[in-house]
GROMACS .gro file of C-alpha atoms in nm:
model
  414
    1MET     CA    1   1.819  -5.563  -5.552
    2LYS     CA    2   1.849  -5.188  -5.607
    3HIS     CA    3   1.704  -4.895  -5.419
    4CYS     CA    4   1.492  -4.693  -5.664
    5ILE     CA    5   1.356  -4.347  -5.598
    6ILE     CA    6   1.059  -4.245  -5.811
    7ILE     CA    7   0.987  -3.874  -5.838
    8GLY     CA    8   0.614  -3.846  -5.902
    9GLY     CA    9   0.317  -4.031  -5.753
   10GLY     CA   10   0.062  -4.022  -6.034
   11ILE     CA   11  -0.046  -4.320  -6.243
   12ILE     CA   12   0.294  -4.337  -6.417
   13GLY     CA   13   0.501  -4.314  -6.098
   14LEU     CA   14   0.290  -4.565  -5.906
   15SER     CA   15   0.292  -4.807  -6.199
   16CYS     CA   16   0.672  -4.787  -6.205
   17ALA     CA   17   0.673  -4.849  -5.829
   18TYR     CA   18   0.448  -5.153  -5.871
   19PHE     CA   19   0.661  -5.329  -6.132
   20LEU     CA   20   0.993  -5.238  -5.969
   21HIS     CA   21   0.865  -5.374  -5.638
   22LYS     CA   22   0.743  -5.692  -5.808
   23SER     CA   23   1.090  -5.729  -5.958
   24GLY     CA   24   1.243  -5.729  -5.610
   25HIS     CA   25   1.367  -5.372  -5.573
   26HIS     CA   26   1.339  -5.144  -5.271
   27VAL     CA   27   1.121  -4.852  -5.384
   28THR     CA   28   1.055  -4.501  -5.255
   29VAL     CA   29   0.799  -4.267  -5.417
   30VAL     CA   30   0.828  -3.893  -5.360
   31ASP     CA   31   0.548  -3.655  -5.456
   32GLN     CA   32   0.488  -3.287  -5.381
   33SER     CA   33   0.109  -3.329  -5.352
   34LYS     CA   34  -0.130  -3.510  -5.121
   35MET     CA   35  -0.165  -3.769  -5.402
   36ASP     CA   36  -0.541  -3.738  -5.420
   37GLY     CA   37  -0.594  -3.508  -5.719
   38GLY     CA   38  -0.461  -3.406  -6.059
   39ALA     CA   39  -0.464  -3.574  -6.398
   40SER     CA   40  -0.450  -3.928  -6.256
   41TYR     CA   41  -0.777  -3.869  -6.072
   42VAL     CA   42  -0.981  -3.646  -6.305
   43ASN     CA   43  -0.927  -3.824  -6.638
   44ALA     CA   44  -1.192  -4.008  -6.843
   45GLY     CA   45  -1.068  -4.349  -6.725
   46TYR     CA   46  -1.030  -4.491  -7.076
   47LEU     CA   47  -0.803  -4.782  -7.161
   48ALA     CA   48  -0.806  -4.691  -7.525
   49PRO     CA   49  -0.602  -4.862  -7.796
   50SER     CA   50  -0.840  -4.676  -8.031
   51HIS     CA   51  -0.650  -4.355  -7.946
   52MET     CA   52  -0.340  -4.452  -8.143
   53ILE     CA   53  -0.335  -4.137  -8.359
   54PRO     CA   54  -0.099  -3.890  -8.186
   55LEU     CA   55  -0.202  -3.535  -8.097
   56ALA     CA   56   0.053  -3.420  -8.355
   57ALA     CA   57  -0.133  -3.513  -8.673
   58PRO     CA   58  -0.197  -3.347  -9.012
   59GLY     CA   59  -0.416  -3.038  -8.987
   60VAL     CA   60  -0.401  -3.010  -8.607
   61MET     CA   61  -0.167  -2.708  -8.605
   62LYS     CA   62  -0.379  -2.522  -8.860
   63GLN     CA   63  -0.695  -2.600  -8.664
   64GLY     CA   64  -0.519  -2.507  -8.341
   65LEU     CA   65  -0.434  -2.160  -8.473
   66LYS     CA   66  -0.802  -2.105  -8.555
   67TRP     CA   67  -0.905  -2.231  -8.213
   68MET     CA   68  -0.665  -1.989  -8.039
   69LEU     CA   69  -0.927  -1.720  -8.106
   70ASP     CA   70  -1.194  -1.925  -7.929
   71LYS     CA   71  -1.156  -1.983  -7.555
   72LYS     CA   72  -1.423  -2.254  -7.569
   73SER     CA   73  -1.239  -2.457  -7.834
   74PRO     CA   74  -1.126  -2.818  -7.766
   75LEU     CA   75  -0.759  -2.718  -7.804
   76TYR     CA   76  -0.654  -2.379  -7.669
   77ILE     CA   77  -0.295  -2.256  -7.663
   78LYS     CA   78  -0.274  -1.937  -7.458
   79PRO     CA   79  -0.053  -1.689  -7.646
   80ARG     CA   80   0.244  -1.585  -7.434
   81LEU     CA   81   0.609  -1.488  -7.471
   82ASN     CA   82   0.789  -1.799  -7.357
   83SER     CA   83   1.095  -1.956  -7.523
   84GLU     CA   84   1.004  -2.310  -7.413
   85LEU     CA   85   0.654  -2.276  -7.558
   86LEU     CA   86   0.799  -2.143  -7.883
   87LYS     CA   87   1.042  -2.437  -7.913
   88TRP     CA   88   0.762  -2.681  -7.833
   89THR     CA   89   0.525  -2.522  -8.085
   90LEU     CA   90   0.782  -2.535  -8.365
   91ALA     CA   91   0.858  -2.901  -8.289
   92PHE     CA   92   0.486  -2.980  -8.267
   93ASN     CA   93   0.423  -2.819  -8.606
   94LYS     CA   94   0.710  -3.020  -8.755
   95SER     CA   95   0.550  -3.342  -8.629
   96CYS     CA   96   0.206  -3.273  -8.775
   97ASN     CA   97   0.242  -3.480  -9.090
   98SER     CA   98   0.112  -3.810  -9.228
   99LYS     CA   99   0.456  -3.974  -9.232
  100HIS     CA  100   0.484  -3.922  -8.857
  101VAL     CA  101   0.137  -4.067  -8.798
  102GLN     CA  102   0.209  -4.377  -9.007
  103ARG     CA  103   0.532  -4.435  -8.817
  104VAL     CA  104   0.389  -4.406  -8.467
  105VAL     CA  105   0.043  -4.566  -8.500
  106PRO     CA  106   0.164  -4.930  -8.471
  107VAL     CA  107   0.379  -4.838  -8.171
  108MET     CA  108   0.101  -4.650  -7.992
  109ARG     CA  109  -0.136  -4.936  -8.061
  110GLU     CA  110   0.110  -5.185  -7.912
  111ILE     CA  111   0.182  -4.992  -7.592
  112ALA     CA  112  -0.191  -4.916  -7.544
  113VAL     CA  113  -0.297  -5.280  -7.583
  114MET     CA  114  -0.016  -5.377  -7.346
  115GLY     CA  115  -0.140  -5.122  -7.090
  116ARG     CA  116  -0.502  -5.238  -7.118
  117ASP     CA  117  -0.403  -5.601  -7.071
  118LEU     CA  118  -0.181  -5.519  -6.772
  119TYR     CA  119  -0.474  -5.351  -6.593
  120ASN     CA  120  -0.661  -5.679  -6.630
  121GLN     CA  121  -0.356  -5.876  -6.514
  122ILE     CA  122  -0.302  -5.658  -6.207
  123LYS     CA  123  -0.669  -5.682  -6.111
  124GLN     CA  124  -0.662  -6.060  -6.131
  125GLU     CA  125  -0.325  -6.114  -5.962
  126GLU     CA  126  -0.376  -5.872  -5.673
  127GLY     CA  127  -0.751  -5.909  -5.627
  128PHE     CA  128  -0.811  -5.536  -5.669
  129ASP     CA  129  -1.174  -5.423  -5.661
  130PHE     CA  130  -1.165  -5.125  -5.900
  131GLN     CA  131  -1.418  -5.089  -6.182
  132LEU     CA  132  -1.285  -5.238  -6.506
  133GLU     CA  133  -1.538  -5.289  -6.785
  134LYS     CA  134  -1.505  -5.390  -7.147
  135LYS     CA  135  -1.788  -5.198  -7.310
  136GLY     CA  136  -1.597  -5.035  -7.593
  137LEU     CA  137  -1.611  -4.668  -7.695
  138PHE     CA  138  -1.844  -4.468  -7.918
  139MET     CA  139  -1.730  -4.170  -8.125
  140LEU     CA  140  -2.059  -3.982  -8.166
  141CYS     CA  141  -2.091  -3.756  -8.471
  142GLN     CA  142  -2.335  -3.477  -8.554
  143SER     CA  143  -2.215  -3.416  -8.910
  144GLU     CA  144  -2.154  -3.640  -9.209
  145HIS     CA  145  -1.811  -3.482  -9.252
  146MET     CA  146  -1.703  -3.583  -8.901
  147LEU     CA  147  -1.852  -3.930  -8.944
  148GLU     CA  148  -1.642  -3.973  -9.257
  149GLU     CA  149  -1.327  -3.861  -9.072
  150GLU     CA  150  -1.398  -4.099  -8.784
  151SER     CA  151  -1.462  -4.382  -9.031
  152HIS     CA  152  -1.105  -4.340  -9.156
  153LEU     CA  153  -0.987  -4.407  -8.799
  154VAL     CA  154  -1.190  -4.728  -8.804
  155ASP     CA  155  -0.988  -4.829  -9.111
  156TYR     CA  156  -0.666  -4.757  -8.919
  157ALA     CA  157  -0.790  -4.967  -8.628
  158LEU     CA  158  -0.885  -5.261  -8.848
  159LYS     CA  159  -0.542  -5.255  -9.014
  160GLU     CA  160  -0.388  -5.275  -8.667
  161GLY     CA  161  -0.599  -5.576  -8.572
  162LEU     CA  162  -0.842  -5.391  -8.345
  163VAL     CA  163  -1.216  -5.454  -8.344
  164ALA     CA  164  -1.408  -5.147  -8.466
  165ARG     CA  165  -1.695  -5.052  -8.695
  166THR     CA  166  -1.925  -4.770  -8.808
  167VAL     CA  167  -2.275  -4.780  -8.656
  168THR     CA  168  -2.608  -4.609  -8.722
  169PRO     CA  169  -2.792  -4.381  -8.476
  170GLN     CA  170  -3.049  -4.660  -8.434
  171GLU     CA  171  -2.778  -4.906  -8.327
  172VAL     CA  172  -2.644  -4.662  -8.070
  173GLN     CA  173  -2.998  -4.600  -7.943
  174GLN     CA  174  -3.058  -4.974  -7.906
  175MET     CA  175  -2.744  -5.005  -7.694
  176MET     CA  176  -2.834  -4.699  -7.483
  177PRO     CA  177  -3.217  -4.707  -7.479
  178ASP     CA  178  -3.251  -4.463  -7.187
  179ALA     CA  179  -3.050  -4.185  -7.352
  180GLN     CA  180  -3.190  -3.930  -7.595
  181LEU     CA  181  -2.932  -3.873  -7.871
  182ASP     CA  182  -2.885  -3.612  -8.140
  183ILE     CA  183  -2.636  -3.767  -8.386
  184VAL     CA  184  -2.610  -3.868  -8.753
  185GLY     CA  185  -2.399  -4.175  -8.677
  186ALA     CA  186  -2.105  -4.307  -8.481
  187THR     CA  187  -1.806  -4.534  -8.483
  188TYR     CA  188  -1.765  -4.803  -8.220
  189PHE     CA  189  -1.435  -4.940  -8.091
  190GLU     CA  190  -1.505  -5.269  -7.915
  191CYS     CA  191  -1.137  -5.296  -7.818
  192ASP     CA  192  -1.154  -5.028  -7.546
  193HIS     CA  193  -1.218  -5.070  -7.173
  194HIS     CA  194  -1.294  -4.815  -6.900
  195THR     CA  195  -1.234  -4.767  -6.528
  196THR     CA  196  -1.305  -4.536  -6.236
  197PRO     CA  197  -0.957  -4.382  -6.183
  198ASP     CA  198  -0.987  -4.300  -5.812
  199GLU     CA  199  -1.061  -4.664  -5.734
  200PHE     CA  200  -0.753  -4.799  -5.909
  201MET     CA  201  -0.527  -4.531  -5.757
  202GLU     CA  202  -0.652  -4.614  -5.407
  203ASP     CA  203  -0.612  -4.988  -5.465
  204LEU     CA  204  -0.259  -4.937  -5.597
  205LYS     CA  205  -0.148  -4.703  -5.317
  206SER     CA  206  -0.282  -4.939  -5.050
  207TYR     CA  207  -0.110  -5.237  -5.210
  208LEU     CA  208   0.225  -5.058  -5.239
  209ILE     CA  209   0.220  -4.934  -4.879
  210GLN     CA  210   0.123  -5.279  -4.746
  211SER     CA  211   0.402  -5.432  -4.958
  212GLY     CA  212   0.670  -5.213  -4.803
  213VAL     CA  213   0.703  -4.942  -5.066
  214THR     CA  214   0.775  -4.605  -4.902
  215ILE     CA  215   0.545  -4.324  -5.017
  216ARG     CA  216   0.645  -3.972  -4.917
  217LYS     CA  217   0.355  -3.733  -4.982
  218GLU     CA  218   0.374  -3.352  -4.969
  219GLU     CA  219   0.748  -3.359  -5.017
  220LYS     CA  220   0.892  -3.154  -5.300
  221VAL     CA  221   1.218  -3.231  -5.483
  222ILE     CA  222   1.400  -2.898  -5.501
  223ASP     CA  223   1.740  -3.004  -5.629
  224ILE     CA  224   1.926  -3.299  -5.778
  225GLY     CA  225   2.293  -3.365  -5.706
  226VAL     CA  226   2.483  -3.487  -6.012
  227GLN     CA  227   2.847  -3.580  -6.070
  228ASN     CA  228   3.006  -3.730  -6.381
  229GLY     CA  229   2.672  -3.805  -6.544
  230LYS     CA  230   2.529  -3.981  -6.240
  231ILE     CA  231   2.275  -3.873  -5.978
  232LEU     CA  232   2.423  -3.881  -5.627
  233HIS     CA  233   2.114  -3.771  -5.439
  234VAL     CA  234   1.791  -3.575  -5.457
  235GLN     CA  235   1.728  -3.289  -5.217
  236THR     CA  236   1.370  -3.243  -5.104
  237ASP     CA  237   1.226  -2.965  -4.890
  238LYS     CA  238   1.260  -3.208  -4.598
  239GLU     CA  239   1.583  -3.403  -4.641
  240GLN     CA  240   1.841  -3.553  -4.876
  241LEU     CA  241   1.757  -3.891  -5.029
  242LYS     CA  242   1.995  -4.137  -5.195
  243ALA     CA  243   1.935  -4.438  -5.419
  244ASP     CA  244   2.094  -4.654  -5.688
  245GLU     CA  245   1.841  -4.568  -5.959
  246TYR     CA  246   1.609  -4.274  -6.007
  247VAL     CA  247   1.288  -4.248  -6.209
  248LEU     CA  248   1.162  -3.908  -6.318
  249ALA     CA  249   0.784  -3.944  -6.357
  250ALA     CA  250   0.671  -3.603  -6.239
  251GLY     CA  251   0.425  -3.534  -6.520
  252SER     CA  252   0.412  -3.172  -6.631
  253TRP     CA  253   0.675  -3.080  -6.372
  254THR     CA  254   0.932  -3.316  -6.528
  255SER     CA  255   1.079  -3.057  -6.766
  256THR     CA  256   1.161  -2.820  -6.478
  257LEU     CA  257   1.339  -3.094  -6.284
  258SER     CA  258   1.514  -3.228  -6.595
  259ARG     CA  259   1.684  -2.892  -6.650
  260LYS     CA  260   1.870  -2.950  -6.326
  261LEU     CA  261   2.029  -3.246  -6.507
  262ASN     CA  262   2.110  -3.043  -6.820
  263LEU     CA  263   1.836  -3.226  -7.008
  264ASN     CA  264   1.607  -3.033  -7.237
  265LEU     CA  265   1.280  -3.223  -7.249
  266LEU     CA  266   1.029  -3.032  -7.460
  267LEU     CA  267   0.710  -3.058  -7.259
  268GLN     CA  268   0.400  -2.847  -7.208
  269ALA     CA  269   0.126  -2.884  -6.948
  270GLY     CA  270  -0.209  -2.957  -7.114
  271LYS     CA  271  -0.489  -2.882  -6.874
  272GLY     CA  272  -0.800  -3.097  -6.890
  273TYR     CA  273  -1.125  -3.051  -6.697
  274ARG     CA  274  -1.389  -3.282  -6.559
  275ILE     CA  275  -1.746  -3.237  -6.441
  276GLN     CA  276  -1.954  -3.520  -6.297
  277THR     CA  277  -2.309  -3.597  -6.192
  278THR     CA  278  -2.480  -3.865  -5.984
  279THR     CA  279  -2.811  -3.792  -6.160
  280PRO     CA  280  -2.904  -4.076  -6.401
  281THR     CA  281  -2.809  -3.984  -6.758
  282GLY     CA  282  -2.894  -4.299  -6.953
  283ILE     CA  283  -2.536  -4.294  -7.088
  284THR     CA  284  -2.418  -4.649  -7.027
  285TYR     CA  285  -2.130  -4.668  -7.276
  286PRO     CA  286  -1.813  -4.455  -7.287
  287SER     CA  287  -1.873  -4.195  -7.558
  288ILE     CA  288  -1.672  -3.915  -7.713
  289LEU     CA  289  -1.854  -3.621  -7.870
  290ALA     CA  290  -1.648  -3.609  -8.187
  291GLU     CA  291  -1.697  -3.245  -8.286
  292ARG     CA  292  -1.668  -3.111  -7.929
  293LYS     CA  293  -1.392  -3.348  -7.812
  294VAL     CA  294  -1.573  -3.422  -7.485
  295ALA     CA  295  -1.538  -3.765  -7.326
  296ILE     CA  296  -1.824  -3.917  -7.127
  297THR     CA  297  -1.771  -4.216  -6.898
  298PRO     CA  298  -2.025  -4.415  -6.693
  299MET     CA  299  -1.817  -4.462  -6.380
  300ASN     CA  300  -1.895  -4.643  -6.057
  301GLY     CA  301  -2.185  -4.441  -5.912
  302PHE     CA  302  -2.165  -4.135  -6.137
  303THR     CA  303  -2.118  -4.011  -6.494
  304ARG     CA  304  -1.802  -3.814  -6.574
  305PHE     CA  305  -1.769  -3.555  -6.850
  306ALA     CA  306  -1.410  -3.468  -6.936
  307GLY     CA  307  -1.237  -3.268  -7.202
  308THR     CA  308  -1.040  -2.978  -7.346
  309MET     CA  309  -0.666  -2.936  -7.391
  310GLU     CA  310  -0.562  -2.599  -7.255
  311ILE     CA  311  -0.192  -2.519  -7.289
  312ALA     CA  312  -0.147  -2.224  -7.058
  313GLY     CA  313   0.145  -2.309  -6.830
  314ILE     CA  314   0.154  -2.496  -6.500
  315ASN     CA  315  -0.147  -2.393  -6.295
  316HIS     CA  316  -0.468  -2.552  -6.168
  317THR     CA  317  -0.686  -2.243  -6.213
  318ILE     CA  318  -1.038  -2.339  -6.321
  319ASN     CA  319  -1.132  -2.154  -6.638
  320THR     CA  320  -1.512  -2.143  -6.614
  321THR     CA  321  -1.539  -2.077  -6.988
  322ARG     CA  322  -1.378  -2.415  -7.056
  323VAL     CA  323  -1.608  -2.586  -6.805
  324GLU     CA  324  -1.911  -2.427  -6.969
  325ALA     CA  325  -1.794  -2.553  -7.309
  326ILE     CA  326  -1.797  -2.912  -7.180
  327ALA     CA  327  -2.150  -2.872  -7.038
  328GLU     CA  328  -2.275  -2.714  -7.362
  329GLY     CA  329  -2.127  -2.997  -7.566
  330VAL     CA  330  -2.304  -3.260  -7.354
  331ALA     CA  331  -2.641  -3.086  -7.391
  332GLN     CA  332  -2.587  -3.059  -7.766
  333TYR     CA  333  -2.557  -3.438  -7.811
  334PHE     CA  334  -2.771  -3.550  -7.517
  335PRO     CA  335  -3.055  -3.290  -7.495
  336GLU     CA  336  -3.208  -3.444  -7.183
  337VAL     CA  337  -2.883  -3.433  -6.983
  338GLN     CA  338  -2.860  -3.108  -6.792
  339ILE     CA  339  -2.553  -3.038  -6.580
  340SER     CA  340  -2.639  -2.820  -6.282
  341GLN     CA  341  -2.456  -2.504  -6.186
  342GLU     CA  342  -2.349  -2.670  -5.862
  343GLU     CA  343  -2.192  -2.958  -6.058
  344LYS     CA  344  -2.011  -2.710  -6.281
  345ASN     CA  345  -1.889  -2.523  -5.972
  346GLN     CA  346  -1.733  -2.850  -5.849
  347ALA     CA  347  -1.532  -2.901  -6.168
  348ALA     CA  348  -1.171  -3.010  -6.127
  349ALA     CA  349  -0.865  -2.990  -6.352
  350GLY     CA  350  -0.550  -3.191  -6.412
  351LEU     CA  351  -0.229  -3.122  -6.603
  352ARG     CA  352  -0.123  -3.371  -6.870
  353PRO     CA  353   0.242  -3.360  -6.988
  354VAL     CA  354   0.243  -3.315  -7.366
  355SER     CA  355   0.546  -3.385  -7.586
  356PRO     CA  356   0.574  -3.216  -7.927
  357ASP     CA  357   0.523  -3.539  -8.125
  358GLY     CA  358   0.249  -3.687  -7.908
  359MET     CA  359   0.474  -3.973  -7.796
  360PRO     CA  360   0.581  -4.034  -7.436
  361TYR     CA  361   0.941  -4.008  -7.318
  362ILE     CA  362   1.038  -4.347  -7.174
  363GLY     CA  363   1.395  -4.463  -7.114
  364LYS     CA  364   1.742  -4.345  -7.020
  365SER     CA  365   1.910  -4.033  -7.153
  366ALA     CA  366   2.274  -4.059  -7.255
  367LYS     CA  367   2.337  -3.765  -7.020
  368CYS     CA  368   2.259  -3.955  -6.699
  369LYS     CA  369   2.349  -4.318  -6.623
  370ASN     CA  370   2.113  -4.392  -6.334
  371LEU     CA  371   1.807  -4.194  -6.441
  372THR     CA  372   1.505  -4.334  -6.625
  373ILE     CA  373   1.250  -4.089  -6.762
  374ALA     CA  374   0.876  -4.164  -6.786
  375THR     CA  375   0.657  -3.871  -6.891
  376GLY     CA  376   0.496  -3.692  -7.186
  377HIS     CA  377   0.194  -3.922  -7.228
  378ALA     CA  378  -0.056  -3.639  -7.297
  379MET     CA  379  -0.416  -3.774  -7.301
  380MET     CA  380  -0.290  -4.134  -7.296
  381GLY     CA  381  -0.134  -4.133  -6.949
  382TRP     CA  382  -0.411  -4.339  -6.792
  383SER     CA  383  -0.411  -4.594  -7.076
  384LEU     CA  384  -0.034  -4.629  -7.074
  385GLY     CA  385   0.037  -4.624  -6.699
  386PRO     CA  386   0.101  -4.997  -6.642
  387SER     CA  387   0.278  -5.050  -6.976
  388THR     CA  388   0.511  -4.759  -6.899
  389GLY     CA  389   0.578  -4.898  -6.552
  390LYS     CA  390   0.663  -5.237  -6.700
  391LEU     CA  391   0.900  -5.085  -6.958
  392VAL     CA  392   1.075  -4.875  -6.690
  393GLN     CA  393   1.128  -5.187  -6.479
  394GLU     CA  394   1.277  -5.367  -6.779
  395VAL     CA  395   1.509  -5.074  -6.851
  396ILE     CA  396   1.636  -5.067  -6.492
  397ASP     CA  397   1.673  -5.447  -6.483
  398GLU     CA  398   1.860  -5.430  -6.816
  399VAL     CA  399   1.646  -5.702  -6.975
  400SER     CA  400   1.495  -5.709  -7.323
  401PRO     CA  401   1.195  -5.474  -7.327
  402SER     CA  402   0.845  -5.601  -7.402
  403MET     CA  403   0.841  -5.383  -7.714
  404ASP     CA  404   1.064  -5.165  -7.930
  405MET     CA  405   1.119  -4.839  -7.737
  406THR     CA  406   1.310  -4.644  -8.004
  407LEU     CA  407   1.034  -4.389  -8.066
  408PHE     CA  408   1.006  -4.316  -7.692
  409HIS     CA  409   1.375  -4.224  -7.648
  410PRO     CA  410   1.418  -3.913  -7.429
  411ASP     CA  411   1.706  -3.790  -7.646
  412ARG     CA  412   1.512  -3.802  -7.973
  413ARG     CA  413   1.528  -3.497  -8.197
  414PHE     CA  414   1.236  -3.305  -8.337
   0.00000   0.00000   0.00000
């Protein structure tokens, strides 16, 4: 048995804690927040093998440059003089090619299916009560051009053994009879599931605490003591903590902490927003508004609207222009759904750690013997939480991993 300290208490950190505890280790989780907000709580709740195309894909950089002029665009990179952003942008641009996509799609599909199945396994084994539904996911399109693009993704999914198809507006209407839709067609990925994130996070925290895992909230790691390529201790704003193994799962803050270890993880914080309503919407299936990149999820007791990728540094400032863009997108596809000003005023944001190639960093760096890194999941953090936790446990236990982790290596070059 080893003592493992996990820096970060979001979905990735808690998933690591779960599997390390199940493997017999003594686990401590340290997080600077109250562990009740951020990306792990405001996401769309999708368990989505359908999302196997990485953010770094052909045409994204060109489109992103156009969108930089539009503060309501789905992807907004705030122009600023910052060397880390410049390095990240150059590496991102280099990754935006078809060869990269073809290489990573099977791997992303595998880790996403693994994550989805582990949510089901955890729910059954622990008797958790969180919402977990297999209703699939619609990609709703308002133009024939977008429908054609989305149909290509159906072809990708079918090649990877996932269940997906193109559907007519009438078929969507039959499945959601109480919703008024303005679309030309859609694609439907039957392989996807959805959840209410807060419920799972509360279930998982309660389980870990009752099982003897130590959770230290509102405690910030301010320094890391290293000697001869090995961590000796972490210094928080409260005390010094020591362990045998350390896991760095601090989301968008990971790059700052990694520099203390002479690691250079290229990572940018991608801010996403969510609005929600308890007013009936008639939207009973998870749906993404393809042109507007807005995700809609029927959660337990409310409907959540989530979207945008705003790369503007580490901050939780609510950009009301971005919130308005989500509300406008919803009204465009669902004319009868009106989001109130009060609901928009209660919008929340979370920071998703984005790597330049759209792939997470999972594994050990050659620069530090007793550190395992788990970050960089971008929009897939919720989907890949349990699978990442399982892989981290296998790395620390030095057993054969459940899948090939080569493309996740923290030391990979861009």
